[in-house]
XYZ file of C-alpha atoms in Angstrom:
117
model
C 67.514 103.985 83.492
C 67.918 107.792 84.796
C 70.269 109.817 82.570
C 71.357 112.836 83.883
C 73.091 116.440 81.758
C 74.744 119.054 83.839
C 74.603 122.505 82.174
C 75.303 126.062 83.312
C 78.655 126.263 84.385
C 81.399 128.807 83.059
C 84.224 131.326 84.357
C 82.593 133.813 87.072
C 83.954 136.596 88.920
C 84.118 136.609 92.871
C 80.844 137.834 94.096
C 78.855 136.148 91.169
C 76.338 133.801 90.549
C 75.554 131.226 88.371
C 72.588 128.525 88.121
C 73.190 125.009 87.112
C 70.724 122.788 85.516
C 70.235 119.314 85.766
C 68.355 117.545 82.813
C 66.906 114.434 84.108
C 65.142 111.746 81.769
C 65.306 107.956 81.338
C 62.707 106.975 84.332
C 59.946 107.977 86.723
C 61.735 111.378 88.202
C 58.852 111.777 90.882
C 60.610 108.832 91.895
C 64.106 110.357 92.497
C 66.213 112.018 95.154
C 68.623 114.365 93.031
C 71.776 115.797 94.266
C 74.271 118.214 93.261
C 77.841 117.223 94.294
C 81.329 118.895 93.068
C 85.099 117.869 93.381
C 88.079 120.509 93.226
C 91.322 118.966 91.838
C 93.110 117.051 94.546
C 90.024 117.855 96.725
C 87.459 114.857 97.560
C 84.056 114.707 96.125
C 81.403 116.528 98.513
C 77.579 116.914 98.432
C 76.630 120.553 97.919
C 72.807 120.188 98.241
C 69.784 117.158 97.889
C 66.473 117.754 97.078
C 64.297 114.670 97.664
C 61.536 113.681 95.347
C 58.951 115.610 98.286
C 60.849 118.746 98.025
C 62.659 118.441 101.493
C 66.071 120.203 100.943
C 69.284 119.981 102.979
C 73.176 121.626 102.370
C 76.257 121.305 103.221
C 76.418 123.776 106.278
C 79.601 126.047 104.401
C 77.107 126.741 101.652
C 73.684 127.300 103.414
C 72.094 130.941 102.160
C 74.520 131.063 99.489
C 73.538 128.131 97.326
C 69.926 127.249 96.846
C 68.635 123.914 95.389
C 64.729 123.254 93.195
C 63.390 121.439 90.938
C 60.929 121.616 88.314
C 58.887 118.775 87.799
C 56.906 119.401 84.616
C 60.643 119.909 83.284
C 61.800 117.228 84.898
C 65.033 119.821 85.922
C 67.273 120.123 89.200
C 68.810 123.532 89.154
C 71.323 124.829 91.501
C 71.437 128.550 92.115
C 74.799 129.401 93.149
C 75.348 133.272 94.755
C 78.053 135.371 96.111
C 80.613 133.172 94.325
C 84.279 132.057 95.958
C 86.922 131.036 94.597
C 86.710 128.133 96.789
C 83.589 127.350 94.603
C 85.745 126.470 92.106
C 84.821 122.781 91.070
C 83.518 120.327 88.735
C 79.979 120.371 89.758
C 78.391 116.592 89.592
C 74.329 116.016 89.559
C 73.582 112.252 90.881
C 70.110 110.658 91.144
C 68.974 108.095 93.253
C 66.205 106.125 93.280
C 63.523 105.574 96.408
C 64.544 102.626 98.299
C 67.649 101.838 96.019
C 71.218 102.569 96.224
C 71.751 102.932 92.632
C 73.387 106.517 91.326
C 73.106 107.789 88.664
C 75.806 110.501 87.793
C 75.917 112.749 85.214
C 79.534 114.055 83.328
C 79.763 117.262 85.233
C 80.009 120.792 84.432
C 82.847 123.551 85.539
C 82.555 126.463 87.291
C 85.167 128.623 87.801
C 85.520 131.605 90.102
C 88.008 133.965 89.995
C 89.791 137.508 89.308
């Protein structure tokens, strides 16, 4: 089955970026949609960006031209290029596969980004 590593994340000033990976193994991953989700304390979880196994992108609308989601498929990687940096950015960022025609996720154990001052 898909296993999924989150990597990247770490304390950032306002303005700044940061790129998240996604290490994806376990399965086919031409066969997966992979999306990058985060949760704030006390905040709901909420999808930050989806890249489908075709490429097709889409964002949450807050984040479009800040954010920017690819993936690399000879390294089998989702990364998540995060710019211009908010403190409302501040989250446990989640990567989550799912499978064509299934409505399995897979979830991996998060990684913490941090914006401020």
């Amino acid at each position: 089955q898909a296993e999924l590593v989150e990597s990247g994340g770490g304390f950032v000033q306002p303005g700044g970026s940061l790129r998240l990976s996604c290490a994806f193994s376990g399965s086919r991953f031409s066969n997966y949609a992979v999306s990058w989700h985060r949760q704030a304390p006390g905040k709901k979880r909420e999808r930050v960006a989806r890249i489908q196994s075709w490429g097709s992108t889409d964002y949450l609308d807050s984040l479009k031209g800040r954010f920017t989601i690819s993936r690399d498929s000879a390294k089998e990687t989702v990364y998540l290029q995060m710019n211009d940096l908010k403190p409302e950015d501040t989250a446990t960022y989640y990567c989550m596969a799912l499978r064509r025609f299934s409505s399995r996720e897979h979830w991996g154990q998060g990684t913490q980004v941090t914006v401020s001052s």
